[in-house]
Tab-separated table of C-alpha atoms and ligand atoms in Angstrom:
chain	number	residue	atom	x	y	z
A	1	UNK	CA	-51.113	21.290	11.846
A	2	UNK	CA	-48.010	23.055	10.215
A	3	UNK	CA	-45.513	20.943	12.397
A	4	UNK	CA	-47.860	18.231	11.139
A	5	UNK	CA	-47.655	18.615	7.425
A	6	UNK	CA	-43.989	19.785	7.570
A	7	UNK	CA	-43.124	15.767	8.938
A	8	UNK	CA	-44.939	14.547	6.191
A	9	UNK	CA	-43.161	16.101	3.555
A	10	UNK	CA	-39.899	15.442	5.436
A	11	UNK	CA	-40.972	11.437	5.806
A	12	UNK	CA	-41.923	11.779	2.223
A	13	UNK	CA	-38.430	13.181	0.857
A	14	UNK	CA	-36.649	10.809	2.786
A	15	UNK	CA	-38.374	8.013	1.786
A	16	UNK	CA	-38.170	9.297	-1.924
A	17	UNK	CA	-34.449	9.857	-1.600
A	18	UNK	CA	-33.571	5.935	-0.266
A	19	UNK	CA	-35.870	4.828	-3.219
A	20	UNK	CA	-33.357	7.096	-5.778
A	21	UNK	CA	-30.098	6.575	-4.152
A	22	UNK	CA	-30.175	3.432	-2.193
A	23	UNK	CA	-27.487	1.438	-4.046
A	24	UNK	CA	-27.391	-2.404	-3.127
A	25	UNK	CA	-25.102	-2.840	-0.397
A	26	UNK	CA	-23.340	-5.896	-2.105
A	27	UNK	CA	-21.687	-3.476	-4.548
A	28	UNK	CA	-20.220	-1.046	-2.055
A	29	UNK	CA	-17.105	-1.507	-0.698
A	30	UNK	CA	-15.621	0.399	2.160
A	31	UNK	CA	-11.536	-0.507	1.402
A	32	UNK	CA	-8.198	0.484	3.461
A	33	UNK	CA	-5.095	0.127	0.623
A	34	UNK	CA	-1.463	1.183	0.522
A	35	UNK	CA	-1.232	4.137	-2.083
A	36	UNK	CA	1.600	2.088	-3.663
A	37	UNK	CA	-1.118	-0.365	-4.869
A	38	UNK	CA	-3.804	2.016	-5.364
A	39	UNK	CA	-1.236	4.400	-8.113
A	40	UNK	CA	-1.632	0.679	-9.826
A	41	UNK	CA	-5.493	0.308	-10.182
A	42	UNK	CA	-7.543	0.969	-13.284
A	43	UNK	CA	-10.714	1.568	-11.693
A	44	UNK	CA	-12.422	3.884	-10.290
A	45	UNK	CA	-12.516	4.631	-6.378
A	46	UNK	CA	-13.051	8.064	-4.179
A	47	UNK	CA	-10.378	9.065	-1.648
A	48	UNK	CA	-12.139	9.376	2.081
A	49	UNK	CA	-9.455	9.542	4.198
A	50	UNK	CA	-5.550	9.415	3.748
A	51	UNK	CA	-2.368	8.979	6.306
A	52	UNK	CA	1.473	8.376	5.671
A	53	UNK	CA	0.798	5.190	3.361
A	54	UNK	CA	-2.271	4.136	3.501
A	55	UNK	CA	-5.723	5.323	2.015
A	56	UNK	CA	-9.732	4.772	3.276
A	57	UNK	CA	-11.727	4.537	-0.203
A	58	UNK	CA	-14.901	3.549	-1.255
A	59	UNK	CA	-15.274	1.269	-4.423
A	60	UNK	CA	-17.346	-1.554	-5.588
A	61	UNK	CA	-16.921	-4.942	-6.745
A	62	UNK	CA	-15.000	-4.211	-9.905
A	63	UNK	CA	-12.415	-2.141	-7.681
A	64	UNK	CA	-12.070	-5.045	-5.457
A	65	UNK	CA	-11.262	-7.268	-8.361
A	66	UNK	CA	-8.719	-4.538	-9.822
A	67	UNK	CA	-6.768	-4.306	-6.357
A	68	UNK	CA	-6.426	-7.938	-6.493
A	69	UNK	CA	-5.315	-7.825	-10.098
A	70	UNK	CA	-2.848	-5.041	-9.332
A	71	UNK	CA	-1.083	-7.136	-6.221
A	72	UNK	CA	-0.866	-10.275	-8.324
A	73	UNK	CA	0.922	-7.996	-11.233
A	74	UNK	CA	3.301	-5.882	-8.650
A	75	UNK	CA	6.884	-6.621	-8.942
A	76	UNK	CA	8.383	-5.266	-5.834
A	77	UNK	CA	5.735	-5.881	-2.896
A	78	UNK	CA	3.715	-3.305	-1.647
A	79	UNK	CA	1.202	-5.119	0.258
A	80	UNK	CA	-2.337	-6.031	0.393
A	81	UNK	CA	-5.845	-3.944	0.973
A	82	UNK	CA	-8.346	-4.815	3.666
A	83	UNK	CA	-12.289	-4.530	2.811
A	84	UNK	CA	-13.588	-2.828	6.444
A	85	UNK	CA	-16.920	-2.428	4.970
A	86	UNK	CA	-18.487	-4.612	7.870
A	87	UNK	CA	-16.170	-2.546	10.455
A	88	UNK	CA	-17.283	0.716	8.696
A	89	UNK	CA	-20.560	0.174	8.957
A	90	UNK	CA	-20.258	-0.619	12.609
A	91	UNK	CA	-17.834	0.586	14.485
A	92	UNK	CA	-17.544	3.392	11.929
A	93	UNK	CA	-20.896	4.507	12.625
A	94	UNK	CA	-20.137	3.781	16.806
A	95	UNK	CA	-17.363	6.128	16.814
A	96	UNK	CA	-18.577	9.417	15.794
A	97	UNK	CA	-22.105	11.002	14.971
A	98	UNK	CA	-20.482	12.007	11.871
A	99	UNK	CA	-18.882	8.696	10.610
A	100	UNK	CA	-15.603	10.265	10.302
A	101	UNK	CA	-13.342	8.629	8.146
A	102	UNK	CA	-10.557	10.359	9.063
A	103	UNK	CA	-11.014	9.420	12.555
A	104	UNK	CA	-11.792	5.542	11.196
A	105	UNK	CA	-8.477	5.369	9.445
A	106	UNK	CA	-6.861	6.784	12.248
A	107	UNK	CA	-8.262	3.786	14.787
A	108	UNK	CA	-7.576	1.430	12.029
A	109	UNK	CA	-3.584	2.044	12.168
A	110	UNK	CA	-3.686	1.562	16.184
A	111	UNK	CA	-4.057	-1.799	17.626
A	112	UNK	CA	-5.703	-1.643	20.857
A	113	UNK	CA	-3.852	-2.812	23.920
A	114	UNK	CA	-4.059	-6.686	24.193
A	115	UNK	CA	-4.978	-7.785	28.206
A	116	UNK	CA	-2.322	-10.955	28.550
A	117	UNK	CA	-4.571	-12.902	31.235
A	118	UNK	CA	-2.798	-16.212	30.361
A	119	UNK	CA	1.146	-16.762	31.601
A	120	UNK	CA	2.291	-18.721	28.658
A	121	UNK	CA	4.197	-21.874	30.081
A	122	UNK	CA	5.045	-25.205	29.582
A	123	UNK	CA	3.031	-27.753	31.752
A	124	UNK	CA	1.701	-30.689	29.652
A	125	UNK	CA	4.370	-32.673	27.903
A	126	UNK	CA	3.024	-36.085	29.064
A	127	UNK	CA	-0.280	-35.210	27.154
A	128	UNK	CA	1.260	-33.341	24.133
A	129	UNK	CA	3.407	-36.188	23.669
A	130	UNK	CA	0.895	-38.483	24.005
A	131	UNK	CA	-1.146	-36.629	21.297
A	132	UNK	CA	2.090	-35.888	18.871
A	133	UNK	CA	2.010	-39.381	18.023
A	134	UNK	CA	-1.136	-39.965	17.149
A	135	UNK	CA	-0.556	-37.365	13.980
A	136	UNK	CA	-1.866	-39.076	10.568
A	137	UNK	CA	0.175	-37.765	7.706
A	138	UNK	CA	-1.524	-39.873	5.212
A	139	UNK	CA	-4.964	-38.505	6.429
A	140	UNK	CA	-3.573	-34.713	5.641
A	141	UNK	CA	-1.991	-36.070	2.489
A	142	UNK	CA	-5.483	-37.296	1.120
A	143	UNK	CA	-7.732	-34.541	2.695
A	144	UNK	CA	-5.245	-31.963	0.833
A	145	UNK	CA	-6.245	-34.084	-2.408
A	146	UNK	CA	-9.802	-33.586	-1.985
A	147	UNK	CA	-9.699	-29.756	-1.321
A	148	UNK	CA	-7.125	-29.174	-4.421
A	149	UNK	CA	-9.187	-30.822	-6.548
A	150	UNK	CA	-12.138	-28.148	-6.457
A	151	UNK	CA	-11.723	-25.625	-9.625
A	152	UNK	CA	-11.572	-22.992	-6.641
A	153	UNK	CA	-13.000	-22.470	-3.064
A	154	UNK	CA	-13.736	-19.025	-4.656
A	155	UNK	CA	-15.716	-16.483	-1.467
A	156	UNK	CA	-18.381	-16.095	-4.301
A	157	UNK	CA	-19.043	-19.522	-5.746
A	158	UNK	CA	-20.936	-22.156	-5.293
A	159	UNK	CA	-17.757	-24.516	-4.686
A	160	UNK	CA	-16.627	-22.340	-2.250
A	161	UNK	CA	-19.889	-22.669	-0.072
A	162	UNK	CA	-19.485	-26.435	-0.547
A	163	UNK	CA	-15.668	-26.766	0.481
A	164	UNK	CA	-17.041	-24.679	3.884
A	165	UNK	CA	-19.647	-27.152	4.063
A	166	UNK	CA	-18.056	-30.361	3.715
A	167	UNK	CA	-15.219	-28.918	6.492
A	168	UNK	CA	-18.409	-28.525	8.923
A	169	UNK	CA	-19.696	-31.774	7.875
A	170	UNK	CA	-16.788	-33.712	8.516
A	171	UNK	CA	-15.646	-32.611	11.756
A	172	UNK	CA	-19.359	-33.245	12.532
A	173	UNK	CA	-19.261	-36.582	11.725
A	174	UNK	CA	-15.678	-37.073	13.701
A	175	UNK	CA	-17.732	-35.720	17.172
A	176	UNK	CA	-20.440	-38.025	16.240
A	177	UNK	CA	-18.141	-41.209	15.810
A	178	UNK	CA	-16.458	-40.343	19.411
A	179	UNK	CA	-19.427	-40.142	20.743
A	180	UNK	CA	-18.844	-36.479	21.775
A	181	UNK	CA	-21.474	-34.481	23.082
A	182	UNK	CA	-19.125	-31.467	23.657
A	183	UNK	CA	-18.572	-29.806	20.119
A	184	UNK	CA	-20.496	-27.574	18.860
A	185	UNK	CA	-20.052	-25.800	14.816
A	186	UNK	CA	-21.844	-23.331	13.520
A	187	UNK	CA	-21.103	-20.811	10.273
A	188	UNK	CA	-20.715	-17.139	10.321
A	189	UNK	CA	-21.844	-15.019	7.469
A	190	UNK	CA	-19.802	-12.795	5.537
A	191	UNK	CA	-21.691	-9.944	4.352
A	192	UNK	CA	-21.906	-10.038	0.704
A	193	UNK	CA	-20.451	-13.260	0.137
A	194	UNK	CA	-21.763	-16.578	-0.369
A	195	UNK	CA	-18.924	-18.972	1.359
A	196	UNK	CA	-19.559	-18.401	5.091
A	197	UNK	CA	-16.749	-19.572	7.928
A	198	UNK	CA	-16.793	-22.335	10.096
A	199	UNK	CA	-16.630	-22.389	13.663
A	200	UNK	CA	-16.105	-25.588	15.975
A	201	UNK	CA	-15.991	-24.940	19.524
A	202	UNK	CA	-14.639	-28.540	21.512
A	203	UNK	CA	-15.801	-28.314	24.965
A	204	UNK	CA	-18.601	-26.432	26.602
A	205	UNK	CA	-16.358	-24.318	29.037
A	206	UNK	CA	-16.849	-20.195	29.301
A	207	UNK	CA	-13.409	-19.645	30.268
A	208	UNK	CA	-11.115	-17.713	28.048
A	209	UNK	CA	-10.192	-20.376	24.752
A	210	UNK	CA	-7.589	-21.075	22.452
A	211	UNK	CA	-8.021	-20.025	18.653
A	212	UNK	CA	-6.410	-21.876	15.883
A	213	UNK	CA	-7.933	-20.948	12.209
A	214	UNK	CA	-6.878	-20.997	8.370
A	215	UNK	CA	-8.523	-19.502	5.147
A	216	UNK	CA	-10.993	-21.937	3.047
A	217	UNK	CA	-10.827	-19.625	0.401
A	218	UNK	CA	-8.912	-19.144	-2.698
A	219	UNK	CA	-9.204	-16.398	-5.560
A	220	UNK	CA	-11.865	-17.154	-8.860
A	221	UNK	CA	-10.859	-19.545	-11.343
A	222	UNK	CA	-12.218	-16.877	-14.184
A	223	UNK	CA	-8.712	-16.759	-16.116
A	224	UNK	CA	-7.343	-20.013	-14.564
A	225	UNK	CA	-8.238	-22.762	-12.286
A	226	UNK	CA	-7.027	-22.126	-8.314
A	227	UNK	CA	-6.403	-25.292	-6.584
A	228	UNK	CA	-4.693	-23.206	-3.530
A	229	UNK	CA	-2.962	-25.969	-2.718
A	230	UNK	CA	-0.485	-24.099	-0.237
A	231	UNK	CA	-3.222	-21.220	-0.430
A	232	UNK	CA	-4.625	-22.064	2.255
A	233	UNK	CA	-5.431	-25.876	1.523
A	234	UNK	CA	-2.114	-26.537	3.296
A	235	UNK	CA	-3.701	-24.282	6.537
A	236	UNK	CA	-7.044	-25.787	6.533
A	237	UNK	CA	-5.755	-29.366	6.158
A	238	UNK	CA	-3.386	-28.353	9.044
A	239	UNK	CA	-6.480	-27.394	11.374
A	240	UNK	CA	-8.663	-30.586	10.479
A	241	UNK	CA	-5.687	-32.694	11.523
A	242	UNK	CA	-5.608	-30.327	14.360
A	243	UNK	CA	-9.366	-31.514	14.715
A	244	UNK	CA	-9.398	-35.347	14.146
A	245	UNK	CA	-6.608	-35.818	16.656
A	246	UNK	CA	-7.949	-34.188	19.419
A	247	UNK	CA	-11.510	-35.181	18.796
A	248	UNK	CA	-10.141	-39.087	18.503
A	249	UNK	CA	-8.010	-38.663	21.344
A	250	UNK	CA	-10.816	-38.890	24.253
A	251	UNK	CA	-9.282	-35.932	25.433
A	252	UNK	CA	-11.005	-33.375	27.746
A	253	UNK	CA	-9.778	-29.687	28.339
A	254	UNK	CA	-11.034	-27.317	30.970
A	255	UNK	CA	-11.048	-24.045	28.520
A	256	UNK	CA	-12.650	-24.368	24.819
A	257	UNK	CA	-10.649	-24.581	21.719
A	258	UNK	CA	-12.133	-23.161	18.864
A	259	UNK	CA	-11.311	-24.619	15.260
A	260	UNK	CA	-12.341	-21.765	12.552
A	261	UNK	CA	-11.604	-22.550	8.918
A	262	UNK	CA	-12.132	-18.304	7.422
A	263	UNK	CA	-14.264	-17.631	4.375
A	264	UNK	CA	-13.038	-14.748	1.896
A	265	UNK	CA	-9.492	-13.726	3.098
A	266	UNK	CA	-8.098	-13.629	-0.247
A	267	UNK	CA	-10.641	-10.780	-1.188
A	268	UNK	CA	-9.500	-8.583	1.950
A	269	UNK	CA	-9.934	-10.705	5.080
A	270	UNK	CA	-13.449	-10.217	5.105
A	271	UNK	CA	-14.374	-13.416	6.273
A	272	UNK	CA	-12.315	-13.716	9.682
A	273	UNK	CA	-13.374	-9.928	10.561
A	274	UNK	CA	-17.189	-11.107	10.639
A	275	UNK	CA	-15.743	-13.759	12.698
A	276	UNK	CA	-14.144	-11.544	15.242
A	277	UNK	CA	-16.593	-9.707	15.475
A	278	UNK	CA	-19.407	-12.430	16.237
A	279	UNK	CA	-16.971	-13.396	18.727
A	280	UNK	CA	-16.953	-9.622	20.414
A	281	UNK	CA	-20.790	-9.563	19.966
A	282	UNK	CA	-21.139	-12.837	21.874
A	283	UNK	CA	-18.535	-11.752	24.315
A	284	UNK	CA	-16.270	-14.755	23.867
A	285	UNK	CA	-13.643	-14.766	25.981
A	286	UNK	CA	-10.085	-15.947	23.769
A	287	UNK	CA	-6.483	-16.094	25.208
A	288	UNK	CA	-4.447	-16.829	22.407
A	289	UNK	CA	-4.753	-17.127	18.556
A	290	UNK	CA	-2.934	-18.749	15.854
A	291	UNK	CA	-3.250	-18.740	12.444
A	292	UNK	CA	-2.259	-21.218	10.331
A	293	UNK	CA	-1.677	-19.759	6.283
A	294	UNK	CA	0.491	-22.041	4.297
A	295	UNK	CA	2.317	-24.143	6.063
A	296	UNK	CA	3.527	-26.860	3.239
A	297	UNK	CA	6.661	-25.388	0.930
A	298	UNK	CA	9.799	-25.816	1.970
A	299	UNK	CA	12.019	-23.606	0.241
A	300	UNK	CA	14.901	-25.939	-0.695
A	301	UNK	CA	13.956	-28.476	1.733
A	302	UNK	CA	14.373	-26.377	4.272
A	303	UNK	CA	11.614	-27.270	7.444
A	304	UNK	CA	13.025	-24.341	9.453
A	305	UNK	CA	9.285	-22.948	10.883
A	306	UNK	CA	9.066	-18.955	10.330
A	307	UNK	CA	7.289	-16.519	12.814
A	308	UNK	CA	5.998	-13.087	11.461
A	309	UNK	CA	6.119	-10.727	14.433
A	310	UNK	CA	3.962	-7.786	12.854
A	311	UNK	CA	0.244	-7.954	13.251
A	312	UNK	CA	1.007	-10.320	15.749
A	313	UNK	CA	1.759	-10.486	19.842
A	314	UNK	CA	4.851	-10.269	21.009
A	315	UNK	CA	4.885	-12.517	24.454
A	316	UNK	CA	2.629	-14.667	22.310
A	317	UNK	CA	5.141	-15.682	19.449
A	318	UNK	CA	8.057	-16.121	21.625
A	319	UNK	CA	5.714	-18.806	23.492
A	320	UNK	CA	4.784	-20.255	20.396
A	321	UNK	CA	8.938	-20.353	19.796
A	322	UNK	CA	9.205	-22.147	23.068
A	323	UNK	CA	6.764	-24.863	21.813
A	324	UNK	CA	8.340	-25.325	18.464
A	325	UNK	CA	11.790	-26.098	20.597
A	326	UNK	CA	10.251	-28.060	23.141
A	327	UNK	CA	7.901	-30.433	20.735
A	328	UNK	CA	8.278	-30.031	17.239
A	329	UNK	CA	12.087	-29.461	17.155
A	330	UNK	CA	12.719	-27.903	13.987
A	331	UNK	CA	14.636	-24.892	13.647
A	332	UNK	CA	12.878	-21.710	13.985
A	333	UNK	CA	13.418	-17.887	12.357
A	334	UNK	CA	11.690	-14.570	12.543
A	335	UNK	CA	9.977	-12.581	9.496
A	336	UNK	CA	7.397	-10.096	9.176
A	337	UNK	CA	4.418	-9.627	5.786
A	338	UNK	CA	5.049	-5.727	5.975
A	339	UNK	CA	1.388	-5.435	6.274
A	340	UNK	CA	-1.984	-7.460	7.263
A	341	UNK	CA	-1.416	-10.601	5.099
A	342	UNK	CA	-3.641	-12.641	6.409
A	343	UNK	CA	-6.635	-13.250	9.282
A	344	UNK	CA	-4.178	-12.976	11.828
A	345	UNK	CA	-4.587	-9.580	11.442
A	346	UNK	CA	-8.528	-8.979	12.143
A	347	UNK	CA	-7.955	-10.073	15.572
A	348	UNK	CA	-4.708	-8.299	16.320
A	349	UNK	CA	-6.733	-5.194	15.146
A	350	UNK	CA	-9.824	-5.961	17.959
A	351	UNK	CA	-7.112	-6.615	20.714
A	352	UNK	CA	-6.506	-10.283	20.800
A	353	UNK	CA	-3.069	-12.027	21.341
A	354	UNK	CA	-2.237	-13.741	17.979
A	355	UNK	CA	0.373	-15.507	16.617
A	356	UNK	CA	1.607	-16.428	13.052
A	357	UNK	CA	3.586	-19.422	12.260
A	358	UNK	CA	4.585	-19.644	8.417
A	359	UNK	CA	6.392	-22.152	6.138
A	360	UNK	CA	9.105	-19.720	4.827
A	361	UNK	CA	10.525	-16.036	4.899
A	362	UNK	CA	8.935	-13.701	3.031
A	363	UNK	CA	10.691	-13.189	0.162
A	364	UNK	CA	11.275	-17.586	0.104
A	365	UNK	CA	8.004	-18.569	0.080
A	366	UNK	CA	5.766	-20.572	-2.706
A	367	UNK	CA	6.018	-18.681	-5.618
A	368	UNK	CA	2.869	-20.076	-7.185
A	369	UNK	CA	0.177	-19.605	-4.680
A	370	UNK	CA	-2.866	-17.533	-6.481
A	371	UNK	CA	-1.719	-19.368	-9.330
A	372	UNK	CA	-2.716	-22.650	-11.463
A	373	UNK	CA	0.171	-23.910	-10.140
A	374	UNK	CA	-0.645	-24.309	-6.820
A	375	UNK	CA	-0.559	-27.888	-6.364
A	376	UNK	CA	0.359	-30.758	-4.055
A	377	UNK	CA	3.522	-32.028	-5.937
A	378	UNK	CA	5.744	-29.000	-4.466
A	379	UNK	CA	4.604	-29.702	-1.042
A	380	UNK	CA	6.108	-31.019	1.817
A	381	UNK	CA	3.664	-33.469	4.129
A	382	UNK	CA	7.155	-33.678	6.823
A	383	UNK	CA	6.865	-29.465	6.913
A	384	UNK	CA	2.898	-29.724	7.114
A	385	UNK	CA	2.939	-32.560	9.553
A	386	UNK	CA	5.387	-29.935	12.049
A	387	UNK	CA	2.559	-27.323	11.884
A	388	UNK	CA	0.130	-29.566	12.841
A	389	UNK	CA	1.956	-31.200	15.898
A	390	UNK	CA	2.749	-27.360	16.319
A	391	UNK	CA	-1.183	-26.795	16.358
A	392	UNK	CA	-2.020	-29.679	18.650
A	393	UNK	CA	0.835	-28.642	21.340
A	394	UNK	CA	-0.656	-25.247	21.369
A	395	UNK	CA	-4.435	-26.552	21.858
A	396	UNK	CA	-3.083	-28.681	24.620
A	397	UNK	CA	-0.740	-26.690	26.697
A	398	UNK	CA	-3.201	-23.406	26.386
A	399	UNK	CA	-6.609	-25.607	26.779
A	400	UNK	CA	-5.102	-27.310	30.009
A	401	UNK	CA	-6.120	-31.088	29.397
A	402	UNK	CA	-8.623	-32.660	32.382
A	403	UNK	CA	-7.942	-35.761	32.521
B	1	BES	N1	-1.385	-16.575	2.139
B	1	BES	C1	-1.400	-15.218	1.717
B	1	BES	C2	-0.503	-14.354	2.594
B	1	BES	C3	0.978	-14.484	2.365
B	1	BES	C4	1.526	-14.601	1.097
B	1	BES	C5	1.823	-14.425	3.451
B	1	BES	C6	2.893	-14.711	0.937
B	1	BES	C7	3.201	-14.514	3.293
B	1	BES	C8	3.734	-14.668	2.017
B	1	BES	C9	-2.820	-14.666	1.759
B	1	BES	O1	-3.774	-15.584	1.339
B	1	BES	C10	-2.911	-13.477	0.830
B	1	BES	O2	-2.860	-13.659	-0.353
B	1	BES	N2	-3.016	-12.271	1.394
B	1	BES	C11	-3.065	-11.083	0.601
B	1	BES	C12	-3.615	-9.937	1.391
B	1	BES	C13	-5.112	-10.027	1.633
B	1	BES	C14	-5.513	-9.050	2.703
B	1	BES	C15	-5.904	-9.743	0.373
B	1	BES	C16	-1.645	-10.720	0.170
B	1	BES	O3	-0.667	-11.143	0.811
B	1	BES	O4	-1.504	-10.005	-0.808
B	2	ZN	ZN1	-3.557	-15.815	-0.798
């Protein structure tokens, strides 16, 4: 009777303390920033963990909106934050019966080891070639038009569910008119946020697959419109050319390639980690990733291709080197973000081999991305058109063609 009464008042209290302090989960925000860019912030955030540079804090929307205000104002870089709220909540609670945030920093800052099942080589040039000139420069040209001409692909509007939805849609109806019964898309949520990411998977293979992904998203258009031209428009374009080659082509691989254009990146890759981690959930096996995120200004004309080699694999992006000599034959250099720019970086986190081509060095890149002035007119379709013949030899030589 006592033990009795005792679990109803306990069931009672608890039940009375989720109806007081229950806040709705949208609002929360589980953030790792650089202190550089948190000093910056006008807003106000609690401290749950700290190392050398970075801090764990917990905000909520308006915090989010103030980190990105504070990057966009910073003079001298000191990188960008990523929202882990999803991981947190996970993994966060996986790790330790206490949900220790020191300990969740901690395995945030150390990439586990990657397993390299796949020797990268060279063995299809007959069908790479083959594929390289089918590329459609005016098709990227006008899709680019189309995407730039939303007000924004904002995470949390309306146009940036429909941007999502009209990628799905048109790679869709591309399978459809090649008669192929061997792609499947599908979204993935992203917590909080409206715009989900797309996923097409070509062939129906288990075996370990290829990755190659860019961000839909760009930032609001409260202040100013965001056509994100380069930001990402010039990555997604890149991928559905990726897409409408090899789905025209007739070509069959033995190992999956899987086409994701990434929701909310620009609002701390939230987006591609839900992605990831629907891919760990579902136990999908991947051998190689690359992300494509800008790939259309060419500083001064210059179509040298750049590879960032942080966040990134190692034996991965000197493969990816070996394809940009072999196919695409533009010059290449080495750079590095300084910190997790872009979606490359969620899987690099969970262990997977990824690679980062870019259209510039760091400090030579578009100037105007995040801006108004992110438009078509200071883009190159020659540099755009190398990424994409970079995409498609990558697909090809990693997929293994069967045919
Ligand atoms: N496309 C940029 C990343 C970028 C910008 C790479 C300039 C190299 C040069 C990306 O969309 C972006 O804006 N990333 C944020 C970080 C993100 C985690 C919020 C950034 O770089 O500040
Ligand atoms: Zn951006």
């Amino acid at each position: 009777m006592q033990i009795f009464k005792k679990l109803m008042i306990i069931s009672l209290l608890s039940s009375f303390h989720c109806a007081i302090y229950a806040e709705p989960a949208s609002t929360q925000h589980r953030v790792v920033a650089p202190k550089c860019l948190l000093k910056k912030i006008n807003a106000t955030y609690t401290t749950l963990a700290s190392s050398k540079n970075l801090h764990f804090i917990e905000t909520n929307d308006a915090g989010i909106d103030a980190l990105i205000e504070a990057k966009q104002n910073q003079t001298t870089p000191c990188g960008g934050f990523m929202d882990v709220t999803h991981a947190w909540e996970n993994d966060g609670k996986k790790m330790n019966a206490n949900h220790n945030a020191k300990s969740f920093l901690a395995a945030y800052e150390t990439f586990p080891k990657t397993s390299l099942t796949t020797s990268y080589s060279i063995k299809y040039p007959t069908e790479v070639a083959t594929l390289l000139k089918q590329s459609n420069p005016p098709y990227m040209w006008t899709r680019l038009q189309g995407l730039s001409s939303y007000k924004d692909r904002y995470s949390r509007s309306d146009n940036g569910v429909k941007a999502a939805q009209e990628i799905k849609a048109e790679v869709e109806a591309m399978a459809k008119n090649h008669g192929r019964d061997d792609v499947s898309t599908y979204f993935v949520t992203t917590g909080s946020y409206k715009q989900p990411s797309v996923v097409v998977k070509i062939g129906t293979s288990n075996q370990p697959g290829v990755v190659i992904g860019a961000h839909i998203d760009t930032l609001s258009s409260t202040f100013e419109n965001k056509p994100g031209a380069d930001d990402d428009g010039s990555g997604t374009v890149t991928v559905l050319e990726v897409a409408r080659t090899l789905l025209s082509s007739g070509m069959h691989f033995n190992k999956p390639i899987y086409l994701i254009w990434y929701a909310a990146e620009e609002v701390g890759l939230v987006g591609s980690q839900y992605v990831v981690d629907d891919f760990k959930q579902k136990n999908i096996p991947v051998s190689a990733v690359m992300q494509f995120d800008m790939t259309a200004y060419a500083h001064k004309n210059d179509l040298t291709m750049w590879l960032y080699d942080d966040y990134t694999n190692k034996e991965l992006t000197a493969y990816v080197e070996t394809l940009i000599n072999t196919y695409v034959k533009t010059p290449v250099k080495h750079d590095k973000c300084g910190y997790a720019c872009s979606d490359h970086a969620s899987w690099t986190q969970k262990g997977y081999n990824a690679s980062m081509p870019f259209e510039a060095s760091f400090r030579t890149d578009n100037p105007d991305i995040h801006t108004s002035r992110d438009t078509m007119e200071k883009l190159s379709l020659a540099h755009m058109t190398n990424f994409a013949k970079l995409g498609l030899a990558f697909a090809v030589e990693l997929a293994e063609p069967s045919n």
